[in-house]
Coordinates of C-alpha atoms and ligand atoms in Angstrom, one line a residue:
M1 CA -0.1 -0.1 0.0
S2 CA 2.8 2.5 1.0
N3 CA 4.6 1.5 -2.2
L4 CA 1.5 2.3 -4.2
G5 CA 1.7 5.8 -2.8
R6 CA 5.2 5.9 -3.7
L7 CA 4.4 4.9 -7.2
L8 CA 1.8 7.6 -7.4
G9 CA 4.6 10.1 -6.3
Y10 CA 6.1 9.5 -9.7
L11 CA 3.1 11.3 -11.0
K12 CA 4.1 14.5 -9.3
P13 CA 6.3 16.1 -12.0
Y14 CA 3.2 15.7 -14.4
R15 CA 0.8 17.3 -11.9
A16 CA -1.1 19.4 -14.6
R17 CA -1.7 16.3 -16.9
V18 CA -2.9 14.3 -14.0
V19 CA -5.6 17.0 -13.2
L20 CA -6.3 17.2 -16.8
A21 CA -7.0 13.3 -16.8
V22 CA -9.0 13.4 -13.7
F23 CA -11.1 16.1 -15.3
L24 CA -11.4 14.0 -18.4
M25 CA -12.4 10.9 -16.2
L26 CA -15.2 13.0 -14.7
L27 CA -16.4 14.1 -18.2
V28 CA -16.3 10.5 -19.5
T29 CA -18.3 9.3 -16.3
A30 CA -20.7 12.1 -16.5
S31 CA -21.3 11.5 -20.2
A32 CA -22.7 8.1 -19.4
L33 CA -25.1 9.4 -16.9
P34 CA -27.9 10.9 -19.1
M35 CA -28.4 7.8 -21.1
P36 CA -30.8 5.9 -18.8
R37 CA -32.7 9.3 -18.4
I38 CA -33.0 9.5 -22.2
T39 CA -34.4 6.0 -22.3
Q40 CA -36.8 6.9 -19.7
Y41 CA -37.8 10.1 -21.7
L42 CA -38.2 8.0 -24.8
L43 CA -40.4 5.5 -23.1
D44 CA -42.5 7.8 -20.8
V45 CA -42.9 10.9 -23.0
V46 CA -41.9 10.6 -26.6
L47 CA -43.7 7.2 -27.3
P48 CA -47.0 8.0 -25.6
Q49 CA -47.1 11.5 -27.3
R50 CA -46.0 9.9 -30.7
S51 CA -44.0 13.1 -31.1
Q52 CA -41.7 12.8 -34.3
S53 CA -39.8 16.2 -33.4
R54 CA -39.1 14.9 -30.0
L55 CA -37.9 11.6 -31.4
L56 CA -35.5 13.6 -33.5
G57 CA -34.3 15.4 -30.4
V58 CA -33.5 12.1 -28.7
F59 CA -31.6 11.1 -31.7
W60 CA -29.4 13.9 -31.7
A61 CA -29.1 13.8 -28.1
I62 CA -27.8 10.1 -28.2
V63 CA -25.3 11.0 -31.3
G64 CA -24.1 14.1 -29.4
L65 CA -23.6 12.4 -26.1
Y66 CA -21.6 9.4 -27.7
A67 CA -19.6 11.8 -29.8
F68 CA -18.8 13.9 -26.7
R69 CA -17.9 10.8 -24.8
G70 CA -15.7 9.4 -27.7
V71 CA -13.7 12.6 -27.8
A72 CA -13.3 12.7 -24.2
S73 CA -12.2 9.1 -23.9
F74 CA -9.9 9.4 -26.7
L75 CA -8.0 12.4 -25.1
L76 CA -8.3 10.6 -21.7
N77 CA -6.5 7.5 -23.0
Y78 CA -4.0 9.5 -24.9
L79 CA -3.1 11.3 -21.8
L80 CA -3.0 8.1 -19.7
G81 CA -0.9 6.4 -22.2
W82 CA 1.4 9.3 -22.1
L83 CA 1.5 9.2 -18.3
G84 CA 2.0 5.4 -18.3
Q85 CA 5.0 5.5 -20.6
R86 CA 6.5 8.3 -18.8
I87 CA 6.4 6.5 -15.4
V88 CA 7.9 3.4 -17.2
F89 CA 10.5 5.6 -18.6
D90 CA 11.4 7.1 -15.3
L91 CA 11.3 3.7 -13.4
R92 CA 13.4 2.0 -16.0
F93 CA 16.0 4.6 -16.0
Q94 CA 16.2 4.7 -12.3
S95 CA 16.4 1.0 -11.9
Y96 CA 19.1 0.7 -14.5
R97 CA 21.1 3.6 -13.0
H98 CA 20.6 1.9 -9.6
L99 CA 21.7 -1.4 -10.9
N100 CA 24.9 0.2 -12.1
R101 CA 25.6 1.5 -8.7
L102 CA 25.0 -1.7 -6.8
S103 CA 28.0 -3.7 -6.1
L104 CA 29.3 -6.9 -7.5
S105 CA 28.2 -8.8 -4.4
Y106 CA 24.7 -8.0 -5.5
Y107 CA 25.2 -9.7 -8.8
D108 CA 27.2 -12.6 -7.1
K109 CA 24.0 -13.6 -5.5
R110 CA 21.5 -13.2 -8.3
Q111 CA 20.7 -14.8 -11.6
T112 CA 21.1 -12.3 -14.4
G113 CA 17.6 -13.3 -15.9
K114 CA 15.9 -12.6 -12.6
I115 CA 17.4 -9.1 -12.4
M116 CA 16.4 -8.6 -16.1
A117 CA 12.9 -9.7 -15.4
R118 CA 12.7 -6.8 -12.8
V119 CA 13.6 -4.1 -15.1
I120 CA 11.4 -5.3 -18.1
D121 CA 8.6 -7.5 -16.9
D122 CA 7.8 -5.8 -13.6
I123 CA 7.8 -2.4 -15.0
N124 CA 5.6 -3.6 -17.9
V125 CA 3.2 -4.7 -15.4
I126 CA 3.1 -1.6 -13.4
Q127 CA 2.6 0.3 -16.9
Y128 CA -0.3 -1.9 -17.7
M129 CA -2.0 -1.3 -14.4
I130 CA -1.6 2.5 -14.6
T131 CA -2.9 2.6 -18.1
G132 CA -5.6 0.1 -17.8
G133 CA -6.9 -1.3 -14.5
F134 CA -6.0 1.7 -12.3
V135 CA -8.0 4.2 -14.4
T136 CA -11.0 1.8 -14.8
L137 CA -10.9 1.5 -11.0
I138 CA -11.0 5.3 -10.6
T139 CA -13.8 5.9 -13.1
D140 CA -15.7 3.2 -11.5
I141 CA -15.4 4.7 -8.1
L142 CA -16.5 8.1 -9.6
T143 CA -19.3 6.4 -11.0
L144 CA -20.4 4.9 -7.9
I145 CA -20.2 8.1 -6.0
V146 CA -22.2 9.8 -8.6
V147 CA -24.9 7.1 -9.4
M148 CA -25.7 6.0 -5.7
P149 CA -27.5 9.2 -4.8
V150 CA -29.2 9.2 -8.1
V151 CA -30.7 5.8 -7.5
V152 CA -31.6 6.5 -3.9
W153 CA -33.2 9.7 -5.1
M154 CA -35.2 8.0 -7.9
Q155 CA -36.6 5.4 -5.8
W156 CA -35.1 4.6 -2.5
Q157 CA -36.9 1.4 -1.7
L158 CA -35.7 -0.1 -5.1
A159 CA -32.2 1.2 -4.2
V160 CA -32.2 -0.7 -0.9
M161 CA -33.2 -3.8 -2.7
A162 CA -30.3 -3.3 -5.3
L163 CA -27.9 -3.1 -2.3
V164 CA -29.0 -6.2 -0.4
I165 CA -26.8 -8.3 -2.6
V166 CA -23.7 -6.4 -1.4
P167 CA -22.9 -8.4 1.7
T168 CA -23.0 -11.6 -0.5
Y169 CA -20.7 -10.1 -2.9
V170 CA -18.3 -8.9 -0.1
V171 CA -18.1 -12.3 1.5
V172 CA -17.6 -14.2 -1.6
Y173 CA -14.9 -11.8 -2.8
K174 CA -13.1 -12.0 0.6
L175 CA -13.0 -15.8 0.3
F176 CA -11.6 -15.9 -3.2
L177 CA -9.1 -13.0 -2.7
K178 CA -6.7 -14.7 -0.5
R179 CA -6.4 -17.7 -2.7
I180 CA -5.9 -15.4 -5.7
R181 CA -3.3 -13.5 -3.9
A182 CA -1.3 -16.6 -2.9
L183 CA -1.3 -17.8 -6.4
S184 CA -0.2 -14.6 -7.9
V185 CA 2.8 -14.4 -5.7
E186 CA 3.5 -18.2 -6.5
L187 CA 3.1 -17.5 -10.3
R188 CA 5.3 -14.5 -10.0
E189 CA 8.1 -16.6 -8.6
K190 CA 7.7 -19.3 -11.3
W191 CA 7.8 -16.8 -13.9
D192 CA 11.1 -15.4 -12.5
A193 CA 12.5 -19.0 -12.4
L194 CA 11.5 -19.3 -16.1
I195 CA 13.3 -16.1 -17.2
G196 CA 16.2 -16.9 -15.0
A197 CA 16.6 -20.6 -16.5
L198 CA 16.2 -19.3 -20.0
Q199 CA 18.9 -16.6 -19.7
E200 CA 21.2 -18.9 -18.1
K201 CA 20.7 -21.7 -20.6
I202 CA 20.9 -19.6 -23.4
A203 CA 24.3 -18.0 -22.3
G204 CA 25.5 -21.4 -21.7
I205 CA 24.4 -23.0 -24.9
T206 CA 27.9 -24.3 -25.6
V207 CA 28.0 -26.3 -22.4
V208 CA 24.5 -27.7 -23.1
K209 CA 25.5 -28.7 -26.6
A210 CA 28.8 -30.1 -25.6
F211 CA 27.3 -32.4 -23.0
H212 CA 24.5 -33.3 -25.4
R213 CA 21.9 -32.0 -22.7
E214 CA 19.7 -30.4 -25.2
G215 CA 16.8 -32.9 -24.4
Y216 CA 17.2 -32.7 -20.7
E217 CA 17.2 -28.8 -20.9
V218 CA 14.1 -28.9 -22.9
D219 CA 12.5 -31.2 -20.5
R220 CA 13.4 -29.2 -17.5
F221 CA 12.2 -25.9 -19.3
M222 CA 9.0 -27.7 -20.0
T223 CA 8.6 -28.4 -16.3
T224 CA 9.0 -24.8 -15.5
V225 CA 6.6 -23.8 -18.4
Q226 CA 4.1 -26.4 -17.1
D227 CA 4.5 -24.9 -13.5
N228 CA 3.6 -21.4 -15.0
Y229 CA 0.7 -23.0 -17.0
T230 CA -0.8 -25.0 -14.1
L231 CA -0.7 -21.9 -11.7
G232 CA -1.9 -19.7 -14.5
M233 CA -4.9 -21.9 -15.1
S234 CA -5.7 -22.2 -11.5
Q235 CA -5.9 -18.6 -11.1
A236 CA -7.8 -18.0 -14.1
K237 CA -10.3 -20.8 -13.0
L238 CA -10.6 -19.1 -9.8
N239 CA -11.1 -15.8 -11.3
R240 CA -13.8 -17.0 -13.7
L241 CA -15.4 -18.8 -10.8
L242 CA -15.6 -15.6 -8.9
G243 CA -16.8 -13.9 -12.0
L244 CA -19.5 -16.4 -12.4
I245 CA -20.6 -16.0 -8.8
V246 CA -20.6 -12.3 -9.0
T247 CA -22.5 -12.4 -12.2
V248 CA -25.2 -14.7 -10.6
V249 CA -25.4 -12.6 -7.5
S250 CA -25.9 -9.4 -9.4
A251 CA -28.4 -11.0 -11.7
G252 CA -30.3 -11.9 -8.5
G253 CA -30.2 -8.3 -7.7
T254 CA -31.4 -7.2 -11.0
G255 CA -34.2 -9.8 -10.9
L256 CA -35.3 -8.6 -7.5
I257 CA -35.5 -4.9 -8.8
Y258 CA -37.6 -6.1 -12.1
W259 CA -39.9 -8.1 -9.9
Y260 CA -40.3 -5.5 -7.2
G261 CA -40.3 -2.6 -9.7
A262 CA -42.9 -4.2 -11.8
I263 CA -45.2 -4.4 -8.8
L264 CA -44.6 -0.6 -8.2
V265 CA -45.4 0.0 -12.0
L266 CA -48.5 -2.1 -11.7
H267 CA -49.5 0.0 -8.6
R268 CA -48.8 3.1 -10.7
Q269 CA -46.3 4.2 -8.2
L270 CA -43.5 4.1 -10.8
Q271 CA -43.6 4.5 -14.7
A272 CA -42.3 1.8 -16.9
G273 CA -39.5 4.0 -18.2
E274 CA -38.5 5.0 -14.9
L275 CA -38.1 1.3 -14.1
I276 CA -35.9 0.9 -17.3
A277 CA -33.8 3.9 -16.4
F278 CA -33.5 2.6 -12.9
V279 CA -32.1 -0.7 -14.0
G280 CA -29.8 1.2 -16.4
Y281 CA -28.2 3.0 -13.4
I282 CA -27.9 -0.3 -11.5
G283 CA -26.0 -1.6 -14.3
Y284 CA -23.5 1.2 -13.7
L285 CA -23.3 0.1 -9.9
Y286 CA -23.0 -3.7 -10.7
G287 CA -20.6 -3.2 -13.5
P288 CA -17.7 -1.9 -11.2
A289 CA -18.3 -4.8 -9.0
L290 CA -17.8 -7.3 -12.0
R291 CA -14.7 -5.4 -13.2
L292 CA -13.3 -5.4 -9.7
V293 CA -12.6 -9.1 -10.1
D294 CA -10.4 -8.4 -13.1
F295 CA -8.7 -5.5 -11.6
N296 CA -7.9 -7.6 -8.6
I297 CA -5.8 -10.0 -10.6
Q298 CA -4.0 -7.0 -12.2
A299 CA -3.5 -5.4 -8.8
Q300 CA -2.2 -8.5 -7.4
W301 CA 0.4 -8.8 -10.2
A302 CA 1.1 -5.1 -10.1
G303 CA 1.4 -5.0 -6.2
A304 CA 4.1 -7.7 -6.3
A305 CA 5.8 -5.9 -9.2
I306 CA 5.8 -2.6 -7.6
D307 CA 7.3 -4.1 -4.4
R308 CA 9.9 -5.8 -6.2
V309 CA 10.9 -2.7 -8.3
F310 CA 11.2 -0.6 -5.2
E311 CA 13.1 -3.4 -3.4
T312 CA 15.7 -3.1 -6.1
L313 CA 15.7 0.7 -6.0
D314 CA 16.0 0.6 -2.1
T315 CA 19.0 -2.1 -2.1
R316 CA 21.8 -0.1 -0.9
P317 CA 25.1 -0.7 -2.5
D318 CA 27.7 -2.3 -0.3
I319 CA 30.4 -0.3 -1.7
M320 CA 29.7 3.4 -1.8
D321 CA 31.6 6.7 -1.3
A322 CA 31.9 7.7 2.3
P323 CA 30.3 11.2 2.8
N324 CA 33.9 12.6 3.3
A325 CA 35.7 10.6 0.8
V326 CA 38.5 12.5 -0.9
A327 CA 39.1 12.8 -4.7
L328 CA 42.5 12.1 -5.7
A329 CA 43.2 13.5 -9.1
S330 CA 46.5 11.6 -9.7
L331 CA 47.6 8.6 -7.7
R332 CA 51.2 7.7 -6.9
G333 CA 50.3 4.1 -7.0
E334 CA 51.6 2.8 -3.6
V335 CA 49.5 -0.1 -2.6
R336 CA 49.4 -1.4 0.9
F337 CA 47.5 -4.4 2.5
R338 CA 47.5 -4.2 6.3
N339 CA 46.2 -7.3 8.2
V340 CA 43.6 -7.8 5.5
S341 CA 41.1 -10.8 5.9
F342 CA 38.3 -11.1 3.4
G343 CA 35.4 -13.5 2.7
Y344 CA 32.8 -13.1 0.1
D345 CA 30.8 -14.5 3.0
P346 CA 32.1 -12.9 6.0
S347 CA 31.9 -16.1 8.0
K348 CA 34.0 -17.9 5.4
P349 CA 37.2 -16.0 4.9
V350 CA 39.1 -16.6 1.7
L351 CA 42.1 -14.3 2.5
H352 CA 43.8 -14.5 5.9
D353 CA 45.9 -11.7 7.5
I354 CA 47.4 -10.4 4.2
N355 CA 50.3 -8.0 4.7
L356 CA 52.0 -6.5 1.7
E357 CA 53.6 -3.3 0.8
V358 CA 54.0 -2.3 -2.9
K359 CA 56.0 0.8 -3.7
A360 CA 54.9 3.1 -6.6
G361 CA 56.2 1.7 -10.0
E362 CA 56.9 -1.9 -8.6
L363 CA 55.9 -4.9 -10.8
I364 CA 54.5 -7.5 -8.4
A365 CA 53.6 -10.8 -9.6
I366 CA 51.2 -13.1 -7.7
V367 CA 51.3 -16.8 -8.1
G368 CA 49.5 -19.6 -6.5
P369 CA 47.3 -22.6 -7.2
S370 CA 44.0 -22.3 -8.5
G371 CA 41.4 -21.1 -6.0
S372 CA 44.1 -19.8 -3.6
G373 CA 42.6 -16.2 -3.7
K374 CA 44.7 -14.3 -6.3
T375 CA 41.8 -12.7 -8.1
T376 CA 40.2 -12.0 -4.9
L377 CA 43.3 -10.2 -3.7
V378 CA 43.5 -7.9 -6.6
N379 CA 39.8 -7.3 -6.5
L380 CA 40.2 -5.5 -3.0
I381 CA 42.6 -3.1 -4.6
A382 CA 39.9 -1.6 -7.2
R383 CA 37.6 -2.1 -4.0
F384 CA 35.1 -4.3 -5.9
Y385 CA 34.6 -5.7 -2.4
D386 CA 35.4 -4.2 1.1
V387 CA 37.8 -6.1 3.3
T388 CA 36.3 -7.9 6.3
E389 CA 39.1 -7.0 8.4
G390 CA 42.2 -4.9 8.3
E391 CA 42.7 -2.2 5.5
V392 CA 43.8 -1.7 2.0
L393 CA 45.7 1.6 1.4
I394 CA 46.5 3.4 -1.8
D395 CA 48.9 6.2 -1.4
G396 CA 48.6 5.7 2.4
L397 CA 44.9 6.3 2.4
D398 CA 42.3 3.6 3.1
V399 CA 40.6 2.9 -0.1
R400 CA 37.2 3.3 1.7
S401 CA 38.1 6.9 2.3
I402 CA 38.9 7.7 -1.3
R403 CA 36.3 8.5 -4.0
L404 CA 35.6 5.4 -5.9
E405 CA 35.6 7.3 -9.1
S406 CA 39.3 8.4 -8.4
I407 CA 40.4 4.8 -7.8
R408 CA 38.6 3.0 -10.7
R409 CA 39.5 5.8 -13.2
Q410 CA 43.3 5.3 -12.4
I411 CA 43.4 1.5 -12.3
G412 CA 43.6 -0.5 -15.6
Y413 CA 42.0 -3.9 -15.2
V414 CA 42.1 -6.9 -17.3
S415 CA 40.0 -9.4 -15.7
Q416 CA 40.4 -13.3 -15.9
E417 CA 37.4 -13.4 -18.4
S418 CA 37.6 -10.8 -21.0
L419 CA 34.2 -9.3 -22.0
L420 CA 33.3 -7.3 -25.1
F421 CA 30.3 -5.5 -25.9
S422 CA 28.4 -5.7 -29.0
V423 CA 29.9 -2.5 -30.5
T424 CA 32.8 -1.7 -32.8
L425 CA 36.3 -2.7 -32.0
R426 CA 37.1 0.9 -31.7
E427 CA 34.4 1.5 -29.1
N428 CA 35.4 -1.7 -27.3
I429 CA 39.0 -0.5 -26.9
A430 CA 38.0 3.0 -26.2
Y431 CA 35.5 1.9 -23.5
G432 CA 37.2 3.5 -20.6
F433 CA 38.6 6.5 -22.5
H434 CA 36.2 7.4 -25.2
D435 CA 38.0 10.6 -26.2
A436 CA 41.0 8.5 -27.4
T437 CA 42.4 9.7 -30.5
D438 CA 42.8 6.9 -33.4
T439 CA 46.5 7.2 -32.9
Q440 CA 46.2 6.4 -29.2
I441 CA 43.7 3.6 -29.9
I442 CA 46.0 2.2 -32.8
E443 CA 49.1 2.4 -30.4
A444 CA 47.1 0.5 -27.7
A445 CA 46.2 -2.2 -30.2
R446 CA 49.8 -2.5 -31.3
N447 CA 51.0 -3.0 -27.8
A448 CA 48.5 -5.9 -27.5
D449 CA 49.7 -7.2 -30.7
L450 CA 46.2 -6.9 -32.2
H451 CA 46.7 -4.1 -34.8
S452 CA 47.6 -6.3 -37.7
Y453 CA 44.6 -8.4 -37.2
I454 CA 42.2 -5.6 -37.0
A455 CA 43.9 -3.7 -39.9
D456 CA 43.3 -6.8 -42.1
L457 CA 39.6 -6.8 -41.5
P458 CA 37.6 -5.1 -44.2
D459 CA 36.0 -2.6 -41.8
G460 CA 39.0 -2.3 -39.6
Y461 CA 38.4 -0.6 -36.3
D462 CA 34.8 0.0 -37.3
T463 CA 34.2 -3.9 -37.5
K464 CA 31.3 -4.7 -35.2
I465 CA 31.5 -7.3 -32.5
G466 CA 28.8 -9.8 -31.4
E467 CA 25.5 -10.4 -33.0
D468 CA 25.8 -8.9 -36.5
G469 CA 29.6 -8.7 -36.4
V470 CA 32.7 -10.8 -36.0
K471 CA 33.4 -13.0 -33.0
L472 CA 36.9 -13.0 -31.5
S473 CA 38.8 -15.9 -30.1
V474 CA 39.5 -16.1 -26.5
G475 CA 43.3 -14.9 -27.2
Q476 CA 42.2 -12.1 -29.3
K477 CA 39.8 -11.0 -26.6
Q478 CA 42.5 -11.1 -24.0
R479 CA 44.6 -8.9 -26.2
L480 CA 41.8 -6.3 -26.8
A481 CA 41.1 -6.4 -23.1
I482 CA 44.9 -5.5 -22.6
A483 CA 44.6 -2.6 -25.2
R484 CA 41.4 -1.4 -23.4
A485 CA 43.2 -1.3 -19.9
T486 CA 46.3 0.3 -21.3
L487 CA 44.6 2.9 -23.3
T488 CA 43.4 4.6 -20.1
N489 CA 47.1 5.3 -19.0
P490 CA 46.3 4.1 -15.4
R491 CA 48.6 4.4 -12.4
I492 CA 47.9 0.9 -11.5
L493 CA 47.7 -1.9 -13.8
I494 CA 46.2 -5.2 -12.9
L495 CA 46.5 -8.2 -15.2
D496 CA 44.7 -11.2 -13.9
D497 CA 46.0 -14.2 -16.1
A498 CA 45.7 -11.7 -19.2
T499 CA 47.9 -13.7 -21.4
S500 CA 46.9 -17.1 -20.4
A501 CA 45.3 -17.9 -23.9
L502 CA 48.1 -16.7 -25.9
D503 CA 50.6 -18.8 -27.9
S504 CA 54.2 -18.6 -26.8
E505 CA 55.1 -16.3 -29.7
T506 CA 52.0 -14.1 -29.4
E507 CA 52.6 -13.9 -25.7
A508 CA 56.3 -12.9 -26.3
H509 CA 55.2 -10.0 -28.5
V510 CA 52.5 -8.9 -25.8
Q511 CA 54.9 -9.4 -23.2
A512 CA 57.5 -7.2 -24.7
A513 CA 54.9 -4.5 -25.3
L514 CA 53.5 -4.8 -21.7
D515 CA 57.1 -4.5 -20.5
R516 CA 57.1 -1.0 -22.0
V517 CA 53.6 -0.2 -20.9
M518 CA 54.1 -1.3 -17.4
E519 CA 57.0 1.4 -17.2
G520 CA 56.3 3.9 -14.7
R521 CA 53.1 2.3 -13.3
T522 CA 52.3 -0.2 -10.3
N523 CA 51.7 -3.4 -11.7
F524 CA 49.9 -6.5 -10.5
V525 CA 50.4 -9.3 -12.7
I526 CA 48.7 -12.8 -11.9
A527 CA 50.0 -15.5 -14.1
H528 CA 50.0 -19.2 -14.3
R529 CA 52.9 -19.4 -16.7
L530 CA 56.0 -18.5 -14.7
S531 CA 57.9 -17.5 -17.9
T532 CA 55.9 -14.3 -17.9
I533 CA 56.8 -13.2 -14.4
V534 CA 60.6 -14.0 -13.9
N535 CA 61.2 -10.3 -14.4
A536 CA 58.8 -9.3 -11.5
D537 CA 60.4 -6.9 -8.8
R538 CA 58.9 -9.4 -6.3
I539 CA 56.8 -12.4 -6.6
V540 CA 54.0 -12.9 -4.1
V541 CA 53.2 -16.7 -3.5
I542 CA 49.8 -17.3 -2.2
D543 CA 48.4 -20.5 -1.0
A544 CA 45.0 -21.0 0.6
G545 CA 44.4 -17.5 1.2
R546 CA 47.8 -16.7 2.8
I547 CA 51.0 -15.2 1.6
V548 CA 53.4 -18.0 2.0
D549 CA 56.4 -16.5 0.3
V550 CA 57.7 -13.5 -1.2
G551 CA 60.9 -12.8 -3.2
T552 CA 62.5 -12.4 -6.5
H553 CA 62.4 -15.4 -9.0
A554 CA 66.0 -16.1 -8.3
E555 CA 65.4 -16.0 -4.3
L556 CA 62.3 -18.1 -4.6
V557 CA 63.6 -21.0 -6.9
A558 CA 66.7 -21.3 -4.5
R559 CA 64.6 -22.4 -1.5
P560 CA 62.1 -25.1 -1.3
G561 CA 58.3 -24.2 -1.3
V562 CA 55.4 -23.7 -3.3
Y563 CA 57.0 -21.6 -5.9
K564 CA 59.8 -24.0 -6.4
N565 CA 57.5 -26.9 -6.8
L566 CA 55.6 -24.9 -9.4
Y567 CA 58.7 -23.9 -11.2
D568 CA 60.1 -27.5 -11.3
E569 CA 56.8 -28.9 -12.6
Q570 CA 56.6 -26.3 -15.5
F571 CA 60.2 -26.7 -16.1
R572 CA 60.0 -30.4 -16.3
S573 CA 57.0 -30.3 -18.7
A574 CA 58.7 -27.7 -20.9
Q575 CA 61.8 -30.1 -21.1
D576 CA 59.4 -33.0 -21.8
E577 CA 58.0 -30.9 -24.6
A578 CA 61.3 -30.1 -25.9
L579 CA 62.4 -33.8 -25.7
A580 CA 59.1 -34.9 -27.5
A581 CA 59.8 -32.3 -30.3
Y582 CA 63.3 -33.5 -30.7
L583 CA 62.2 -37.1 -30.9
G584 CA 59.6 -36.2 -33.5
Ligands
LIG1 N1 32.2 -14.1 -6.4 C1 32.5 -15.0 -5.4 N2 31.7 -15.3 -4.3 C2 32.0 -16.4 -3.5 N3 33.0 -16.9 -3.4 C3 34.0 -16.7 -4.4 C4 33.8 -15.7 -5.3 N4 34.7 -15.6 -6.2 C5 35.8 -16.6 -5.6 N5 35.3 -17.2 -4.6 C6 36.0 -18.2 -3.8 O1 37.1 -17.6 -3.4 C7 38.3 -18.5 -3.4 C8 39.2 -17.9 -4.0 O2 39.0 -17.6 -5.4 P1 39.8 -16.7 -6.6 O3 39.0 -16.5 -7.7 O4 40.4 -15.5 -5.7 O5 41.0 -17.8 -6.9 P2 42.2 -17.6 -7.8 O6 43.3 -17.6 -6.9 O7 42.1 -16.4 -8.7 O8 42.1 -18.9 -8.7 P3 42.3 -19.1 -10.3 O9 43.8 -19.2 -10.5 O10 41.7 -20.4 -10.6 O11 41.9 -17.8 -10.9 C9 37.7 -19.8 -4.0 O12 37.6 -20.8 -3.2 C10 36.3 -19.4 -4.7 O13 35.4 -20.5 -4.5
LIG2 MG1 41.6 -15.9 -10.5

């Protein structure tokens, strides 16, 4: 209910139009009122008098009335359509802006499809309710307010008779309402599950095909569709049943009025035309009752949708600027971990008591087994997550006291899984620095050993990626991600396994370029292939969330430990390869 009020708050900026809409609603409502009276006039006056001229009057009155009603309805619906679209526009814009503000932890816990369902479906439902049901409801209420006194004034005994069915109606309605509401909530959840599953399985179609699970997935999807169907049908049945009962109850009311009204007519206390007019007005009273059933379904859906949209809007990002956060126009690039512990779920720590001091301009390599916490460690520098204990400092300041924008703008990040958008290659490379000149973009691509590939494409840098464009290989994507990160000229460069998909020769090219690009910045390089990190100033060895060793390559291979084991293993396999090549 409070959320409904909040939704109406979105109409505030369009106050004038809302007032106009209400005025038009009044006109539309009012235009329906004379009709039963005209019928009465026709039956009680025009027909007994056999007056041709009055009949013509009735004809023009009806045509005029409906023409007026038509124009008013047209304007009203146009205005409501506009208001509905406008609210949807505002809600969608706000939701998307807010989703962009939410931290990664929000996305970790939710299926993409379910998030999408909120921005698309829920807001559609709200629009539908605003332009459809909601307006009908208001017009109906207006009609009730106006018609009630009219019928009481016309014939109060008949009016009382018409109202005896109201308690029955209320009881039946209450009985059904609870079931319908429960079904709506359940249906909404199943619908979410359907969208969630659909998005996930389409995104993962390669896995589905590789494991030949198409049949299984279709069956599973069918189950979800079936669930939706079954629930939808129970809801529809319940709804129609309620509609049936309401129709019968109101038919009973109408029957009673005809019966008692006819007696009144026989006793000459009422004229036939008056009775017909009365029944006409009663139709205006019972009509809303019938429509309330349909509105109810809509309102249940919309209520759930409104709640969910506002729930998203009310979710506070975990990571936000502190009120007194400082902006740092240019970072020196010193990074320090002080007694840092972190867990995605605070009760399950992934990193334990990390202490590491990195001077500006240093090249730090991070190695360790898969799942040891390397990505997690570097994610704390860009403050994608906040530490559970201790602090991460950049230039001596806790990252939580620096403006996020200052940090992120000056960190170049190549994540473990490179992601491209469905835009041109140029736009993808310049994603973090859209004012980049062509020369800068080409240089960045050169450094990533990607320029010659792009230059050979018919459309060059204007080649579109994705749906209607080219697809890049994993290695090409990695190189594009490197170009994108280095183009922003960051103070701190983080490469998370950025060259893992490159062949030795390409890697050597990229490495040479990276060595140049890394000059003058603080660099964190995560790599599984040790050949890429032998030149690091320091190598940090991580195992099970702890730093187990720090040193240069020479120092680390000289002593037994995780690093030496890794080195021996890779060295041995490299030797084996060489041997195999030699033996042919
Ligand atoms: N978003 C997340 N939510 C919850 N747990 C996570 C998340 N990301 C990683 N983890 C967990 O944290 C631990 C460390 O993961 P992390 O990605 O840092 O490992 P890694 O050292 O980068 O491994 P790899 O070499 O395979 O990339 C793992 O046990 C993983 O299950
Ligand atoms: Mg990783």
